[in-house]
PDB file of C-alpha atoms in Angstrom:
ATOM      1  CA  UNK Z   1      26.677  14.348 -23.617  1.00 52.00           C
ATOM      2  CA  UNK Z   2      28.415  11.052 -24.604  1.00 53.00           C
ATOM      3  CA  UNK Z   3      28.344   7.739 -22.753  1.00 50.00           C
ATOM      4  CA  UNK Z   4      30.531   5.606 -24.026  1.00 52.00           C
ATOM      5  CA  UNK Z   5      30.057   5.415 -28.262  1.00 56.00           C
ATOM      6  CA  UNK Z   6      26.384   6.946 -28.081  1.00 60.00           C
ATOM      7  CA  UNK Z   7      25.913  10.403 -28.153  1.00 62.00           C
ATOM      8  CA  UNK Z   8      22.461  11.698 -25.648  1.00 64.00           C
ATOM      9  CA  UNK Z   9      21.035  14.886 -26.373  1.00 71.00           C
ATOM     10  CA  UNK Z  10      19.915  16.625 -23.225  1.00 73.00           C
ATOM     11  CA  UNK Z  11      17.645  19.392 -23.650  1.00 81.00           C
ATOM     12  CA  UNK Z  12      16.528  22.310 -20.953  1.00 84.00           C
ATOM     13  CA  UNK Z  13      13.447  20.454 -20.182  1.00 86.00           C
ATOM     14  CA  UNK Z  14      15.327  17.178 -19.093  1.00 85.00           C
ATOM     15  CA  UNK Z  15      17.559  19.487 -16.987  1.00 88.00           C
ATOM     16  CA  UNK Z  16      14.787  21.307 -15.648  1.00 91.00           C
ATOM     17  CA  UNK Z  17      12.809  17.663 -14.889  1.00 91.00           C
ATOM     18  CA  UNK Z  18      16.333  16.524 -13.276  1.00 89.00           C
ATOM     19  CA  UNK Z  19      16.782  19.521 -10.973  1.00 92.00           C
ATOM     20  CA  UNK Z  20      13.468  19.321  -9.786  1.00 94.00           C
ATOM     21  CA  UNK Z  21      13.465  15.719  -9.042  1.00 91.00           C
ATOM     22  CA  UNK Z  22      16.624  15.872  -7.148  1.00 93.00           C
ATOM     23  CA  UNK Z  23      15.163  18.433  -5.121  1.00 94.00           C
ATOM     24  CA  UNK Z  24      12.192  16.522  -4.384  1.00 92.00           C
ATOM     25  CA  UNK Z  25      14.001  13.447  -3.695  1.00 88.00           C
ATOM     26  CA  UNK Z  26      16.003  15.400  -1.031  1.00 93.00           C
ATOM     27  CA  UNK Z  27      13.196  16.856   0.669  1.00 92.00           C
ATOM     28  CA  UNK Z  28      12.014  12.998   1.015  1.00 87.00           C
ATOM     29  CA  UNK Z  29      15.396  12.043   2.351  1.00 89.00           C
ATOM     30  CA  UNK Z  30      16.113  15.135   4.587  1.00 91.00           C
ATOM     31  CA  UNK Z  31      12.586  14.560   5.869  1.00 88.00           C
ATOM     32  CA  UNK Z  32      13.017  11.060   7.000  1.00 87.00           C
ATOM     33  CA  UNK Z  33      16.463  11.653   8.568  1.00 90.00           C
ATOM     34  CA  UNK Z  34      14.974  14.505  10.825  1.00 89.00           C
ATOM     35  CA  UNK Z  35      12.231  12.384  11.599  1.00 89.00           C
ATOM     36  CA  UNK Z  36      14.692   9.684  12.897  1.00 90.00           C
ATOM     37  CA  UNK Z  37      17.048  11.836  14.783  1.00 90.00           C
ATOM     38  CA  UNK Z  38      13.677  13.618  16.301  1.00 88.00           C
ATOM     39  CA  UNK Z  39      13.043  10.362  17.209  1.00 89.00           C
ATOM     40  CA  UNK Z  40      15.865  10.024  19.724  1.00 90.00           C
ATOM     41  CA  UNK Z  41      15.652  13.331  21.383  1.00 89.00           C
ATOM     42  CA  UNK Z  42      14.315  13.518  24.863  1.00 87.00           C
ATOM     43  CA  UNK Z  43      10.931  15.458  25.015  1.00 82.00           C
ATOM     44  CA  UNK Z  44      11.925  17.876  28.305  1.00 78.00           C
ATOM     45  CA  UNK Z  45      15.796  18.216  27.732  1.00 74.00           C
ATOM     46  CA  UNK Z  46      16.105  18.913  23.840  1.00 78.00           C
ATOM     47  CA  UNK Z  47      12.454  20.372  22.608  1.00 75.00           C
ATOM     48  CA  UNK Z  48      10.649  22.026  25.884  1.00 71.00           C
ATOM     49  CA  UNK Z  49      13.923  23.563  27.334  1.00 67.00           C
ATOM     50  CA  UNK Z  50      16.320  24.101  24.207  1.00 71.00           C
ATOM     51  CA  UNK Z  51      13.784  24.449  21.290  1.00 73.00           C
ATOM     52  CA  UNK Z  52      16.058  22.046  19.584  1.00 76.00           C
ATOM     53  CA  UNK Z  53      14.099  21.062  16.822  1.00 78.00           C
ATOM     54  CA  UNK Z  54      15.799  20.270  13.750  1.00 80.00           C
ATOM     55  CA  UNK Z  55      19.444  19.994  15.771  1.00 80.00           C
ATOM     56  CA  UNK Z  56      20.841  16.679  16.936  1.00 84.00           C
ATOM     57  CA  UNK Z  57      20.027  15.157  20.176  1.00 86.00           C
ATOM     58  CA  UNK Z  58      22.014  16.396  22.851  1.00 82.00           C
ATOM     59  CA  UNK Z  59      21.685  12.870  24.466  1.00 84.00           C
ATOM     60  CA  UNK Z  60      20.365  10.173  22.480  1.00 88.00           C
ATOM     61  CA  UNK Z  61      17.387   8.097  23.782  1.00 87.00           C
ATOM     62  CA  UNK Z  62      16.637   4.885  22.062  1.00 90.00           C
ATOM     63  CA  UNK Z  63      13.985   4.054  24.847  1.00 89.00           C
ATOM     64  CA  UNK Z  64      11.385   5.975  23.018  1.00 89.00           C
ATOM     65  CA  UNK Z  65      10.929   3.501  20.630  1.00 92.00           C
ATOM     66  CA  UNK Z  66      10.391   0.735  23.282  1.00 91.00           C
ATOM     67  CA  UNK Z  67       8.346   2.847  25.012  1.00 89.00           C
ATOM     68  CA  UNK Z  68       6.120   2.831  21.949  1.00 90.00           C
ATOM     69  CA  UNK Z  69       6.269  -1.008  22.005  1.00 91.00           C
ATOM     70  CA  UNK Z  70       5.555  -1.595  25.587  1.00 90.00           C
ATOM     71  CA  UNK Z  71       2.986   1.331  26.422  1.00 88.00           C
ATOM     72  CA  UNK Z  72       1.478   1.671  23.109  1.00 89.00           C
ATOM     73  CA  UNK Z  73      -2.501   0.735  23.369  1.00 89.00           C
ATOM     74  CA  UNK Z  74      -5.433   1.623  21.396  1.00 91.00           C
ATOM     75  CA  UNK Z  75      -9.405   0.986  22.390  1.00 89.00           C
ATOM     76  CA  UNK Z  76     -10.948  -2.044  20.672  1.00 88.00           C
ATOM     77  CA  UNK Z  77     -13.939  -3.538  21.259  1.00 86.00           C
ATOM     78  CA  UNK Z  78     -15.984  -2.235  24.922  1.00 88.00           C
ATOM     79  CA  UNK Z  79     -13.765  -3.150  27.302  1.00 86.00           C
ATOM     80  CA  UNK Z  80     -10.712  -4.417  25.569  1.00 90.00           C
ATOM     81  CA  UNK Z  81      -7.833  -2.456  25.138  1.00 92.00           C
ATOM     82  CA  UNK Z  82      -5.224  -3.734  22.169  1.00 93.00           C
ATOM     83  CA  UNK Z  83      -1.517  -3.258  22.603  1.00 93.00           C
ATOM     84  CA  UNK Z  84       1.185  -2.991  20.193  1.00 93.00           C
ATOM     85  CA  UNK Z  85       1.373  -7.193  18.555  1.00 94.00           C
ATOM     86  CA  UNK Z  86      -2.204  -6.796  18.478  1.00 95.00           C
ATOM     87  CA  UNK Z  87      -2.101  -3.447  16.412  1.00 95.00           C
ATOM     88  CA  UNK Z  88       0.474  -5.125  14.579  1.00 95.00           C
ATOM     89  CA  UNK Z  89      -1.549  -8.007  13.717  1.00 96.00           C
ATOM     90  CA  UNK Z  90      -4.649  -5.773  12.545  1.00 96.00           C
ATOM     91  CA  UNK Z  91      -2.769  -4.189  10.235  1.00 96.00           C
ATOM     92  CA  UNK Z  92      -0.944  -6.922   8.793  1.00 95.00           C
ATOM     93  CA  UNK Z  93      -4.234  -8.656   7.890  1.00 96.00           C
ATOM     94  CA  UNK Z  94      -5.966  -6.147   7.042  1.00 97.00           C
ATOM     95  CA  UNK Z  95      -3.417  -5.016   4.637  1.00 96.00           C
ATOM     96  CA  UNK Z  96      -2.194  -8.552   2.901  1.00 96.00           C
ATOM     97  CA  UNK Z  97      -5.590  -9.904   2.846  1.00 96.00           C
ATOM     98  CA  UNK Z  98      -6.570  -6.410   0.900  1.00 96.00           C
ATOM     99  CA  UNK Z  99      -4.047  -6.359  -1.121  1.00 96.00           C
ATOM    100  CA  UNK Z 100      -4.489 -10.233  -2.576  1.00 96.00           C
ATOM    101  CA  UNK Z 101      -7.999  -9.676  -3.015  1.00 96.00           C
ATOM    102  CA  UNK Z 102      -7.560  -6.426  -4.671  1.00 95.00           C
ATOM    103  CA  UNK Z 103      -5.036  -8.364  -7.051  1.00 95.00           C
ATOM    104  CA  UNK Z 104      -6.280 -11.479  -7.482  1.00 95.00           C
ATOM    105  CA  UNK Z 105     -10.171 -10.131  -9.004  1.00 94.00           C
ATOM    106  CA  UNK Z 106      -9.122  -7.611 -11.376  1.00 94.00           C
ATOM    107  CA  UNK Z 107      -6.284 -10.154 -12.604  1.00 94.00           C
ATOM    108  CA  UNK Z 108      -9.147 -12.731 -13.103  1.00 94.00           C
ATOM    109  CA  UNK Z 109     -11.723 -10.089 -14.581  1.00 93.00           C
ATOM    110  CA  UNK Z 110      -8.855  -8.905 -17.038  1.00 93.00           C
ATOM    111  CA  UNK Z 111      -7.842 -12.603 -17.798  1.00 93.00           C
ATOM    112  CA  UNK Z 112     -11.225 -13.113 -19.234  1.00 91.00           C
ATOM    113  CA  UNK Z 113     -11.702  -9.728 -21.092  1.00 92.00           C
ATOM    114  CA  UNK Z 114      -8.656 -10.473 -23.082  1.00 90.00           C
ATOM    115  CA  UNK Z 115      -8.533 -13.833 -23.476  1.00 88.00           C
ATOM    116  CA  UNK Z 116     -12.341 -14.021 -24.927  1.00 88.00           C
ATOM    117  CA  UNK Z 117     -13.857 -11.935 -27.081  1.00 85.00           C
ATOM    118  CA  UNK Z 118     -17.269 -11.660 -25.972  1.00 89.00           C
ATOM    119  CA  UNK Z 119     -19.586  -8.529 -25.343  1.00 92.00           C
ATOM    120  CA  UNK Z 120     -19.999  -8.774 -21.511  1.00 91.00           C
ATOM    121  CA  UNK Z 121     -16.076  -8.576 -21.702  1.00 89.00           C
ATOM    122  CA  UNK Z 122     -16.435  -4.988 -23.616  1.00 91.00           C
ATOM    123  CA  UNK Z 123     -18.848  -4.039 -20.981  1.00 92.00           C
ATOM    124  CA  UNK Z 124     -16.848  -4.942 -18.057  1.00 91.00           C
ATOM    125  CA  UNK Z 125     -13.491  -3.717 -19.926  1.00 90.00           C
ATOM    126  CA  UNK Z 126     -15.462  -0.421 -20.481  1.00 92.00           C
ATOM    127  CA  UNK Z 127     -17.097  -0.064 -17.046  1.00 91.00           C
ATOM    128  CA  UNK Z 128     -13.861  -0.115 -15.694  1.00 91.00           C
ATOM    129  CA  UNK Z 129     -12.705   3.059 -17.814  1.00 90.00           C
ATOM    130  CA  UNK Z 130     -15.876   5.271 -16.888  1.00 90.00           C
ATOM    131  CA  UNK Z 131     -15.360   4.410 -13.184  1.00 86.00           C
ATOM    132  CA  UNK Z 132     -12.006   5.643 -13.140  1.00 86.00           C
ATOM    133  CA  UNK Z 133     -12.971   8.766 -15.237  1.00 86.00           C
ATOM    134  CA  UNK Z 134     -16.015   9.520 -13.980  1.00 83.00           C
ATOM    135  CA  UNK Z 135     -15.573  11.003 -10.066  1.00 77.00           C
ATOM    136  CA  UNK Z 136     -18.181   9.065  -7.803  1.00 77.00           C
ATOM    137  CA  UNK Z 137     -18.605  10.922  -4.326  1.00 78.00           C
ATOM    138  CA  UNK Z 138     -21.087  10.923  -1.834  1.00 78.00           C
ATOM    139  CA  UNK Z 139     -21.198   7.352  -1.428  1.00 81.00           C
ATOM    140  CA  UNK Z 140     -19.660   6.483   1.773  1.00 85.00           C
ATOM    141  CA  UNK Z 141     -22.848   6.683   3.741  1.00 87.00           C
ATOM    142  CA  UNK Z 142     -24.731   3.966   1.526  1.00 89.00           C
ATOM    143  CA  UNK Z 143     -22.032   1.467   1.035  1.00 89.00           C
ATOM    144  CA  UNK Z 144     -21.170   1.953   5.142  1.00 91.00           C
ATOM    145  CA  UNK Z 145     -25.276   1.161   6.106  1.00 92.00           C
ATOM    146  CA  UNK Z 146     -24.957  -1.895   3.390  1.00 91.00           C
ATOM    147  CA  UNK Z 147     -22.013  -3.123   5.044  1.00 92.00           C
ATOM    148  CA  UNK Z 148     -23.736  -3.065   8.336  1.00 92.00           C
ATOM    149  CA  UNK Z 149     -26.859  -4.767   6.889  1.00 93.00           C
ATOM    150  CA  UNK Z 150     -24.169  -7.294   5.504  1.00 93.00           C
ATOM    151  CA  UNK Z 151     -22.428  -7.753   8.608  1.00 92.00           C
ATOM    152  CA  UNK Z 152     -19.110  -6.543   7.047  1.00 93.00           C
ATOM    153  CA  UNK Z 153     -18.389  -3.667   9.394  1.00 92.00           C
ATOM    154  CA  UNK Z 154     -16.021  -4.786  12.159  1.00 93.00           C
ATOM    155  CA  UNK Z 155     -15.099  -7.346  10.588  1.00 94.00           C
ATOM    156  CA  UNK Z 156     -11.245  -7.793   8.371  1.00 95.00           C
ATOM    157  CA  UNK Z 157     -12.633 -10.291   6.384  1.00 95.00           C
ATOM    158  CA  UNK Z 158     -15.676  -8.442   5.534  1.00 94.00           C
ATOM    159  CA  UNK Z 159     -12.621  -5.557   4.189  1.00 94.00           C
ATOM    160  CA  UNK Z 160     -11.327  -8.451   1.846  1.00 96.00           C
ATOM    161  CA  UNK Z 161     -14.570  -9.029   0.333  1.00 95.00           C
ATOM    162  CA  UNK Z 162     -15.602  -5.430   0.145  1.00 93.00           C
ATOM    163  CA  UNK Z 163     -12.121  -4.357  -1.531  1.00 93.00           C
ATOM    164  CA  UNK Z 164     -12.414  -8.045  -3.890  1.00 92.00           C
ATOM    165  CA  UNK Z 165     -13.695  -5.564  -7.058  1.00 90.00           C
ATOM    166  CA  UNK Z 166     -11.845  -4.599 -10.371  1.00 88.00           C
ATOM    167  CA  UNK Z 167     -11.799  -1.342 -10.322  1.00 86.00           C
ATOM    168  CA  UNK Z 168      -8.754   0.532 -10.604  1.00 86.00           C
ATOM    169  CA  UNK Z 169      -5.515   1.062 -13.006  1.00 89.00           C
ATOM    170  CA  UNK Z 170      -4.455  -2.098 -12.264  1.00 91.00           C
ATOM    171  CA  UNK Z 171      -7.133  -4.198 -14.139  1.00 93.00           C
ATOM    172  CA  UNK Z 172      -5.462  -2.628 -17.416  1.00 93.00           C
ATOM    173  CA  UNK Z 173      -2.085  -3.352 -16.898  1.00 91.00           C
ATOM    174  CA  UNK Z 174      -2.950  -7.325 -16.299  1.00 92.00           C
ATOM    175  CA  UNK Z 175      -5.534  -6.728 -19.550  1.00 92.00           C
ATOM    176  CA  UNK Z 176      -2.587  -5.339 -21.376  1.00 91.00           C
ATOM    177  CA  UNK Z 177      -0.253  -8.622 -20.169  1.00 90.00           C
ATOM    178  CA  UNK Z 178      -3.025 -11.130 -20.775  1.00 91.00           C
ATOM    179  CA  UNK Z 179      -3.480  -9.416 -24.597  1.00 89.00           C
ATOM    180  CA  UNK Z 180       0.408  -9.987 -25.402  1.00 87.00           C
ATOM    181  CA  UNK Z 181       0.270 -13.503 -24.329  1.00 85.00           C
ATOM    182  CA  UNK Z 182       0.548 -16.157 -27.313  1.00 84.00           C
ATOM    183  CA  UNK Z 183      -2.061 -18.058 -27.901  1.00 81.00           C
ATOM    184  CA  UNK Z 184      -0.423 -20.927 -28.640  1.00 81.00           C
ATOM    185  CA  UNK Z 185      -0.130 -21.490 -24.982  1.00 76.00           C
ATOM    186  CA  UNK Z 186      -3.851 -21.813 -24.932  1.00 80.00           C
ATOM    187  CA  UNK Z 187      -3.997 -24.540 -27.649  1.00 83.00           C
ATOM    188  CA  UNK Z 188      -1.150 -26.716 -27.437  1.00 84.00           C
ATOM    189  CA  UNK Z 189      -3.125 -26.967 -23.521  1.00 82.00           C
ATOM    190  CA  UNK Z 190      -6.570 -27.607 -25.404  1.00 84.00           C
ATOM    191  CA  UNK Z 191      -4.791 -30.151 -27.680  1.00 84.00           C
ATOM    192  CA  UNK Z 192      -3.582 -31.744 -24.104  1.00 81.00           C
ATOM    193  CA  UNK Z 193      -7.574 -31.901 -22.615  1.00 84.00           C
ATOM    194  CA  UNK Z 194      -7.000 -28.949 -20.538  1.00 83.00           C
ATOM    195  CA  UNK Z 195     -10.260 -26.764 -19.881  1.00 87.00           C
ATOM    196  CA  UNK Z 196     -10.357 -23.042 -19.782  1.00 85.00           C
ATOM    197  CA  UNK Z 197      -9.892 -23.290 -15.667  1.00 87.00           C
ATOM    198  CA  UNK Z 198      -6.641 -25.213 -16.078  1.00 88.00           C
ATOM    199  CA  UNK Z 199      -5.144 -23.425 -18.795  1.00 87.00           C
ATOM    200  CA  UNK Z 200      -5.992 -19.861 -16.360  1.00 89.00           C
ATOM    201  CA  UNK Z 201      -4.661 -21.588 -13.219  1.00 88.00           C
ATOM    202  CA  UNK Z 202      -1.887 -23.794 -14.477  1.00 88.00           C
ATOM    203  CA  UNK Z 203      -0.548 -21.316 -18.159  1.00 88.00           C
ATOM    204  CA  UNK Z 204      -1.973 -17.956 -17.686  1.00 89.00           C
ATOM    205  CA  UNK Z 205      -1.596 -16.904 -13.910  1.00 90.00           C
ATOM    206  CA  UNK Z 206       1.931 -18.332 -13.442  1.00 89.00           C
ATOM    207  CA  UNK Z 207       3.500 -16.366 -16.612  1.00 88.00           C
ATOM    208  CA  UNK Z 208       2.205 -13.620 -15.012  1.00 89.00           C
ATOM    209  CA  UNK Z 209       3.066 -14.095 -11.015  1.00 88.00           C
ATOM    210  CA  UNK Z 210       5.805 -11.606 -11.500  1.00 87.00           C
ATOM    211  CA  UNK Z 211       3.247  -8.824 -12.155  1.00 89.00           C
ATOM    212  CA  UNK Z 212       0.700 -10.262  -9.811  1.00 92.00           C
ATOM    213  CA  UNK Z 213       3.176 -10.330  -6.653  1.00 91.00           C
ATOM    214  CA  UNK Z 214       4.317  -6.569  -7.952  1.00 89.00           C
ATOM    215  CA  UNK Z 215       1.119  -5.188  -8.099  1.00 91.00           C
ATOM    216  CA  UNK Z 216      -0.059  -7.065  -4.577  1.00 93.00           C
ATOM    217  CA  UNK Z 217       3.730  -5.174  -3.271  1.00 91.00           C
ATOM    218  CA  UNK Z 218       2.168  -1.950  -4.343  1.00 90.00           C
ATOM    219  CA  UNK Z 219      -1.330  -2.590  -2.992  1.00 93.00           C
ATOM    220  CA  UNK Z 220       0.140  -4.103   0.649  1.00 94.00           C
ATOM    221  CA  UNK Z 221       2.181  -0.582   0.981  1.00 92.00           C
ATOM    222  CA  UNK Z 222      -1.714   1.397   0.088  1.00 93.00           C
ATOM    223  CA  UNK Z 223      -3.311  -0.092   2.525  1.00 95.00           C
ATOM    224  CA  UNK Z 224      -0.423  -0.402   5.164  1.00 95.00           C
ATOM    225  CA  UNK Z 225      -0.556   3.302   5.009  1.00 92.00           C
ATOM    226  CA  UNK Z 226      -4.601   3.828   4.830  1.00 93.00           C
ATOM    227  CA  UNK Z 227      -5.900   5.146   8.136  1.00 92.00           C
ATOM    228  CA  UNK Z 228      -9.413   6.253   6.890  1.00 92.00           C
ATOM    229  CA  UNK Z 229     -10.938   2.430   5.932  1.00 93.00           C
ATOM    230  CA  UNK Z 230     -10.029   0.971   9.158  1.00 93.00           C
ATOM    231  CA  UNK Z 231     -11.239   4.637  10.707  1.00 93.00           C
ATOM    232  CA  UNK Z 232     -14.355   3.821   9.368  1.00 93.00           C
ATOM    233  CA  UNK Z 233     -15.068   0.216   9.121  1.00 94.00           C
ATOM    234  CA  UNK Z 234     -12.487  -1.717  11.502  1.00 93.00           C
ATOM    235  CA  UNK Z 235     -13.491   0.895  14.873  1.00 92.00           C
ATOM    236  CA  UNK Z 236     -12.558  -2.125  17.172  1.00 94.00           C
ATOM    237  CA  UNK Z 237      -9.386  -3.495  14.964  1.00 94.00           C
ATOM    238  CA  UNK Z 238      -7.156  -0.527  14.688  1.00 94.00           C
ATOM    239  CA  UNK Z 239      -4.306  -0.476  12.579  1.00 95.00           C
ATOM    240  CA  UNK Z 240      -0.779   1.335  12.437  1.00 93.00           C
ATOM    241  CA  UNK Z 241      -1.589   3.727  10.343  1.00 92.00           C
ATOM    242  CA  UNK Z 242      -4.521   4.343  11.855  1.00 93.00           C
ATOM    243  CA  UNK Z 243      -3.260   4.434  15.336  1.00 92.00           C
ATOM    244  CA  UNK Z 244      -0.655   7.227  14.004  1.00 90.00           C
ATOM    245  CA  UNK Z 245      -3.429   9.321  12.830  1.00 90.00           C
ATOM    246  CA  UNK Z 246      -5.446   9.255  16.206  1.00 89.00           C
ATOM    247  CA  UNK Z 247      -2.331   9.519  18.342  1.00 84.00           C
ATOM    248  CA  UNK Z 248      -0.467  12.225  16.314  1.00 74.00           C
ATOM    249  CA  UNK Z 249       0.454  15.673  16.521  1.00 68.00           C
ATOM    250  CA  UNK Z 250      -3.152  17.835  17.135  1.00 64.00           C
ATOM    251  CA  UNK Z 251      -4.417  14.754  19.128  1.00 66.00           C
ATOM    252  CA  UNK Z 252      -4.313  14.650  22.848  1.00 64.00           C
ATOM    253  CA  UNK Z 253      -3.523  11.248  22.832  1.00 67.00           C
ATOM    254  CA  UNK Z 254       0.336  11.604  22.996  1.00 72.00           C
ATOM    255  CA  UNK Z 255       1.823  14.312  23.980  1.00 74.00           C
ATOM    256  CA  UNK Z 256       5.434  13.401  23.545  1.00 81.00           C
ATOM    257  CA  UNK Z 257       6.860  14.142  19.956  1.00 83.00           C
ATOM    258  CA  UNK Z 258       9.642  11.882  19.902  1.00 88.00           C
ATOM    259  CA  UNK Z 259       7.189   8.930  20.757  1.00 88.00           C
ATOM    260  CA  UNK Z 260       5.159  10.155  17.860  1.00 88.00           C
ATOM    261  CA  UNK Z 261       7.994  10.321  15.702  1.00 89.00           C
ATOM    262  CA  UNK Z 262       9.200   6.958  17.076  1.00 91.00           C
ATOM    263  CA  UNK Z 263       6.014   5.444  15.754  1.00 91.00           C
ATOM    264  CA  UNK Z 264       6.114   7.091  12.022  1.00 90.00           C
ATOM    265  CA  UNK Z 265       8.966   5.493  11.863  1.00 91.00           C
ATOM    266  CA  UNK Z 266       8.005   1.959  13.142  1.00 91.00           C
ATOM    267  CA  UNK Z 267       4.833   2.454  10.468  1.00 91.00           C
ATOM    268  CA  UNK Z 268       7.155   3.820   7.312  1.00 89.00           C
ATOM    269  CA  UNK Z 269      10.244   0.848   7.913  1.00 89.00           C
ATOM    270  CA  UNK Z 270       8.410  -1.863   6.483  1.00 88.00           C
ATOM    271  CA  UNK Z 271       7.408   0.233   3.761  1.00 87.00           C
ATOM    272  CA  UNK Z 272      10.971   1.417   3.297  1.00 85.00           C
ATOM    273  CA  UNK Z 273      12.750  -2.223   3.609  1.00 87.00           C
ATOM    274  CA  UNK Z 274      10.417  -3.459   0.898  1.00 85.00           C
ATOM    275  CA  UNK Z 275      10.788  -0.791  -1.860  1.00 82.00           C
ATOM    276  CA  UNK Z 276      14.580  -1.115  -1.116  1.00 82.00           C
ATOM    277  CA  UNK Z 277      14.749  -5.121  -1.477  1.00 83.00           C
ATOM    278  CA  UNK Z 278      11.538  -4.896  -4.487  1.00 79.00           C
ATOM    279  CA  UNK Z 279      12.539  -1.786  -6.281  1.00 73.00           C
ATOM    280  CA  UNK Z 280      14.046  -3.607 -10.050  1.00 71.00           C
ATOM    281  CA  UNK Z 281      10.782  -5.522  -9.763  1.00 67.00           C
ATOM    282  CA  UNK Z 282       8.564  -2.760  -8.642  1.00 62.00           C
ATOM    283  CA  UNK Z 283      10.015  -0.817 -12.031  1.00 59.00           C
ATOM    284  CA  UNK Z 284      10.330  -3.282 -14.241  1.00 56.00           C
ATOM    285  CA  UNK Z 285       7.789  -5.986 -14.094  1.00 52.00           C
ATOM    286  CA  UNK Z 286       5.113  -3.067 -14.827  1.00 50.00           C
ATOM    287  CA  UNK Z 287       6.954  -1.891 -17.798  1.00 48.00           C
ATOM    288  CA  UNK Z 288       7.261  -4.996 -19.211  1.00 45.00           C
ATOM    289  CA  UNK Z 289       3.830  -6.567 -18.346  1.00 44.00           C
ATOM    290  CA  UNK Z 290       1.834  -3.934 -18.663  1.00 41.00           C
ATOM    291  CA  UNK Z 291       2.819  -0.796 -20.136  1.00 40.00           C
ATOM    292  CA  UNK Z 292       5.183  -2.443 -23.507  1.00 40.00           C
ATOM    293  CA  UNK Z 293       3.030  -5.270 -23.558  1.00 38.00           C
TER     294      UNK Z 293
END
């Protein structure tokens, strides 16, 4: 193959890699436009009667979706029952506070393993790599009972804290961006009077605000989708995602799949809108800070 004056070489492999992401990217696609036109079928007249499944609506019914807005409600605590905005609400703090927190300490933890070479910075650097190699299970049941004793559980704040840890492939890609960075940013500041907690503030974290609001991007869509957490810890605050798992298909909760459809797709928009408007960034800013740093 030849674009333009440079000649690629495309083996059988890259051909084979190409066809099979192609497929998989139209299995993604063909999956969300079903879900959308299953969205707008009537429940009685297109799936109970006709069967029609995978066909387009015979009439189209938008008022699903504001069904799902107006009559949507979820238990929270005794006695209170939580409608859509307040669903809405859960989730959105539970998943922006989450995702800061879960950006903000490994950033700092990886700021000071590269930027000072001391031993506790080894240890943390290489705790960090046995966590994620080494598989840790079977410790849901002591970390819930310590955040009861804490008073975390119940609590979306007490979900910031908890997820505030540096743990995670993320603390190496800011390592890696903090490493490249010149020091001569650090001293010309030192020559200026500048202490280590202005030059990280004012030099370090703002050359680097690119990565940090990517990385937050990919954390906030984690957590948006994360039903087990809030399952666990947030009974009384449920989220979207949540609310999608307990009022989908093999619950009893909603019977009507083109409400439940209706509501995937209210959950996966925001999702969607961001990676469209945030994809260059989402791609590039964690090539260039962290992976060719």
């Amino acid at each position: 193959m030849t674009v333009g004056k440079r000649k690629i070489n495309v083996s059988p492999l890259l051909i084979i890699i190409g066809v099979i992401l192609a497929l998989y990217l139209a299995s993604m696609i063909a999956l969300f436009i079903w879900s959308l036109l299953t969205s707008l079928k009537d429940e009685y007249a297109d799936i109970r009667m006709f069967g029609n499944t995978y066909g387009l609506p015979r009439e189209w019914v938008f008022s699903n979706y504001k069904e799902v807005f107006l009559n949507l409600t979820m238990a929270g605590a005794p006695g209170q029952k939580l409608y859509f905005e307040n669903i809405l609400l859960n989730s959105l703090l539970y998943a922006v506070g989450c995702a800061f927190f879960k950006t903000l300490v490994p950033c700092i933890a990886a700021y000071a393993c590269a930027r000072f070479d001391t031993k506790l910075g080894k240890l943390v650097h290489s705790i960090v790599l046995i966590t994620m190699i080494v598989p840790i299970v079977g410790s849901l049941p002591s970390e819930l009972k310590v955040a009861y004793a804490i008073g975390f559980h119940n609590k979306i704040w007490g979900l910031w804290i908890m997820s505030a840890n540096m743990q995670g492939l993320y603390f190496f890609v800011m390592y890696s961006a903090f490493k490249a960075m010149p020091m001569g940013y650090s001293e010309a500041a030192k020559i200026d009077g500048a202490n280590q907690l202005q030059i990280m503030v004012r030099i370090a974290l703002p050359l680097v605000k690119n990565l940090f609001f990517t990385i937050m991007l990919i954390m906030f869509v984690e957590y948006w989708n994360n039903y087990q957490v809030p399952m666990v810890y947030l009974p009384y605050y449920p989220t979207l995602g949540y609310t999608l798992f307990y009022k989908g298909p093999g619950s009893n909760e909603m019977n009507n799949l083109p409400q439940v459809i209706s509501l995937a797709v209210i959950v996966a928009t925001p999702v969607l809108i961001l990676f469209l408007i945030f994809q260059e960034k989402l791609m590039g800013n964690l090539t260039m800070g962290g992976l060719k740093g």
